[in-house]
Amino acid sequence: MVEGHEVVVLDDLSVGKLENVAHHLFSDRFRFVRDSVLNEAVLEPLVRWADVVFHLAAVVGVKYVVEDPLRAIRVNIRGTENVLDLAFRYGVRTVVASSSEVYGKSTHVPLREDNDRLLGPTTVPRWSYADAKAIDEYIALAYARQGLPVTIVRYFNAYGPRLDPRGYGSVVARFFTQALRGEPLTIYGDGQQTRSFTYVSDTVRGTILAGTKPEAAGQIFNIGSDREITINDLAQRILELTGSRSEIVHVPYSEAYGPDFEETRRRVPDVSRAREVLGFEARIPLEEGLRRTLEWFRRTVLASLEVADECRNDGVGAFFAPPALSGRV
Ligand code: UDP
């Protein structure tokens, strides 16, 4: 538990997994509630009880937003409104998780918190996520004007252990799973688009600072690494790290996300405000973060017999098997 605090987690487990917090479940300072931010009756006592609310509940991931925009819009706007209404009612300090996606397809490098946003037409469902998160920010800022100590963090492609091996919401998860299974790595588009991947412990530290530094109230912060990498290079790194012989395939965006799709070509944060106000800087270099993430993916992806079997059939088991599994493959 962070610095001895008591923590209550509210999660509907629509994507998250209980096993991700299993190591806390027997602590008397930890409580898990399986429910939704849309359920105000459940939310109310939890917010009333809290000293700080970290509001991260959302439908995240381009693929999931594109597949069911209505659900994403509902959860992401209504959920935040519920949390902030209650936080305001009880005067509880709150951090609202927003996203670098709010910058849309802006070509500005690096992206500063007060830069203009550039979004495509409303017929492109992807941008509904950016707009929903922007509405969340507007609500938070409106409450800040009325005195609520609320801070907005814009995450830049967080990754690390406990990503969903099915690839939910992250190219890193998809590439590791594909590489470990010996399946082709699917790069969408030409792979020249860039992202600034941020290791999860850095994202968490930035979030906690945003919720604890008094000067952070009423402000927006980019929380991310400013190390930029193309998706082509990321795929290459992951192949090298895993030792996988998977091939790389380029898949048209229309195949991955349907016909109405637009992409963010570059995404690099300006982190000076976070550095100055929060004392935050991403510490874990990409290579180190990917190594740690791989260790976790090896344990979880390869630990499933189904995958181990696939490796054996492909004749690649010996190549990828961690020592603990080598007897089985
Ligand atoms: N991407 C890819 N192959 C995949 C999944 C994603 O090439 O299997 C690309 C995606 O088009 C984007 C980048 O990787 O350019 C990051 O995608 P992700 O979904 O992780 O996050 P985003 O930044 O798009 O929200």
Short mmCIF file of C-alpha atoms in Angstrom, two decimals, residues 169-310:
data_model
loop_
_atom_site.label_atom_id
_atom_site.label_comp_id
_atom_site.label_asym_id
_atom_site.label_seq_id
_atom_site.Cartn_x
_atom_site.Cartn_y
_atom_site.Cartn_z
CA GLY A 169 -5.24 -0.97 -25.31
CA SER A 170 -1.55 -1.34 -26.05
CA VAL A 171 0.68 -2.17 -28.96
CA VAL A 172 3.36 -3.28 -26.49
CA ALA A 173 1.11 -6.04 -25.16
CA ARG A 174 0.18 -7.12 -28.66
CA PHE A 175 3.74 -7.28 -29.91
CA PHE A 176 5.03 -9.21 -26.88
CA THR A 177 2.21 -11.72 -27.09
CA GLN A 178 2.66 -12.11 -30.84
CA ALA A 179 6.44 -12.47 -30.53
CA LEU A 180 6.21 -15.05 -27.74
CA ARG A 181 3.64 -17.05 -29.64
CA GLY A 182 5.69 -16.97 -32.81
CA GLU A 183 2.89 -15.12 -34.61
CA PRO A 184 3.50 -12.20 -36.99
CA LEU A 185 3.86 -8.77 -35.42
CA THR A 186 1.12 -6.63 -36.93
CA ILE A 187 2.26 -3.09 -37.61
CA TYR A 188 -0.61 -0.83 -38.62
CA GLY A 189 0.04 1.58 -41.46
CA ASP A 190 3.63 2.26 -42.48
CA GLY A 191 4.95 1.98 -38.92
CA GLN A 192 6.58 5.40 -39.12
CA GLN A 193 4.11 6.81 -36.59
CA THR A 194 5.72 7.48 -33.22
CA ARG A 195 4.78 7.20 -29.56
CA SER A 196 6.54 7.98 -26.29
CA PHE A 197 6.13 4.84 -24.20
CA THR A 198 6.13 5.35 -20.46
CA TYR A 199 6.92 2.60 -17.99
CA VAL A 200 4.09 2.00 -15.55
CA SER A 201 6.06 2.79 -12.37
CA ASP A 202 6.79 6.24 -13.81
CA THR A 203 3.14 6.74 -14.73
CA VAL A 204 2.12 5.74 -11.21
CA ARG A 205 4.67 8.02 -9.55
CA GLY A 206 3.53 10.98 -11.65
CA THR A 207 -0.08 10.23 -10.75
CA ILE A 208 0.63 10.08 -7.02
CA LEU A 209 2.60 13.32 -7.16
CA ALA A 210 -0.34 14.94 -8.95
CA GLY A 211 -2.61 13.83 -6.11
CA THR A 212 -0.34 14.90 -3.29
CA LYS A 213 1.57 18.07 -4.26
CA PRO A 214 -0.58 21.02 -3.17
CA GLU A 215 0.73 23.16 -6.07
CA ALA A 216 -0.71 20.66 -8.56
CA ALA A 217 -4.33 21.57 -7.83
CA GLY A 218 -6.17 23.12 -10.75
CA GLN A 219 -3.48 22.15 -13.26
CA ILE A 220 -2.99 19.76 -16.18
CA PHE A 221 0.18 17.68 -16.53
CA ASN A 222 1.66 15.57 -19.27
CA ILE A 223 2.82 12.40 -17.55
CA GLY A 224 5.17 10.59 -19.83
CA SER A 225 8.59 9.86 -21.14
CA ASP A 226 9.85 12.20 -23.87
CA ARG A 227 11.72 9.41 -25.62
CA GLU A 228 10.07 9.00 -29.02
CA ILE A 229 10.17 5.78 -31.04
CA THR A 230 8.55 4.64 -34.28
CA ILE A 231 6.31 1.59 -34.17
CA ASN A 232 8.66 -0.07 -36.69
CA ASP A 233 11.55 0.34 -34.25
CA LEU A 234 9.44 -0.86 -31.35
CA ALA A 235 8.59 -4.06 -33.24
CA GLN A 236 12.28 -4.58 -34.01
CA ARG A 237 13.29 -4.07 -30.35
CA ILE A 238 10.68 -6.56 -29.21
CA LEU A 239 11.85 -9.15 -31.71
CA GLU A 240 15.44 -8.70 -30.53
CA LEU A 241 14.52 -8.85 -26.84
CA THR A 242 12.37 -11.95 -27.13
CA GLY A 243 14.67 -13.66 -29.62
CA SER A 244 11.51 -14.39 -31.58
CA ARG A 245 11.60 -15.44 -35.21
CA SER A 246 8.18 -13.93 -35.84
CA GLU A 247 7.88 -12.00 -39.04
CA ILE A 248 6.69 -8.41 -39.23
CA VAL A 249 3.63 -7.64 -41.33
CA HIS A 250 2.23 -4.24 -42.21
CA VAL A 251 -1.55 -4.14 -41.97
CA PRO A 252 -3.62 -1.30 -43.47
CA TYR A 253 -5.41 0.78 -40.86
CA SER A 254 -8.73 0.02 -42.55
CA GLU A 255 -8.22 -3.70 -41.81
CA ALA A 256 -7.38 -3.04 -38.18
CA TYR A 257 -9.87 -0.33 -37.30
CA GLY A 258 -12.40 -0.18 -40.13
CA PRO A 259 -12.76 2.34 -42.95
CA ASP A 260 -13.15 5.57 -40.96
CA PHE A 261 -9.86 5.86 -39.22
CA GLU A 262 -7.33 8.59 -38.66
CA GLU A 263 -4.01 8.28 -36.92
CA THR A 264 -1.79 10.33 -34.66
CA ARG A 265 1.53 10.44 -36.50
CA ARG A 266 3.77 11.75 -33.72
CA ARG A 267 3.24 11.96 -30.00
CA VAL A 268 5.92 13.40 -27.75
CA PRO A 269 5.22 15.24 -24.50
CA ASP A 270 6.77 18.44 -23.28
CA VAL A 271 7.41 17.42 -19.68
CA SER A 272 8.70 20.71 -18.33
CA ARG A 273 5.57 21.56 -16.34
CA ALA A 274 5.56 18.16 -14.63
CA ARG A 275 9.26 18.55 -13.90
CA GLU A 276 8.89 22.03 -12.45
CA VAL A 277 5.70 21.64 -10.45
CA LEU A 278 5.66 17.96 -9.54
CA GLY A 279 9.38 17.21 -9.62
CA PHE A 280 8.44 14.41 -11.99
CA GLU A 281 10.60 12.87 -14.66
CA ALA A 282 10.29 9.44 -16.24
CA ARG A 283 13.17 7.34 -14.93
CA ILE A 284 12.95 3.96 -16.60
CA PRO A 285 14.57 3.88 -20.05
CA LEU A 286 12.61 2.07 -22.76
CA GLU A 287 15.08 -0.83 -23.00
CA GLU A 288 14.88 -1.49 -19.26
CA GLY A 289 11.10 -1.13 -19.21
CA LEU A 290 10.70 -3.54 -22.12
CA ARG A 291 13.01 -6.05 -20.40
CA ARG A 292 10.92 -5.95 -17.23
CA THR A 293 7.73 -6.22 -19.26
CA LEU A 294 9.10 -9.20 -21.15
CA GLU A 295 9.86 -11.04 -17.91
CA TRP A 296 6.24 -10.69 -16.93
CA PHE A 297 4.91 -11.69 -20.35
CA ARG A 298 7.20 -14.73 -20.36
CA ARG A 299 5.75 -15.84 -17.04
CA THR A 300 2.12 -15.23 -17.93
CA VAL A 301 1.89 -15.86 -21.64
CA LEU A 302 4.16 -18.87 -21.68
CA ALA A 303 2.91 -20.20 -18.38
CA SER A 304 -0.37 -21.07 -19.99
CA LEU A 305 -0.15 -24.62 -21.22
CA GLU A 306 -2.05 -23.68 -24.32
CA VAL A 307 0.70 -21.33 -25.37
CA ALA A 308 3.46 -23.70 -24.32
CA ASP A 309 1.81 -26.30 -26.53
CA GLU A 310 1.71 -23.92 -29.42
#
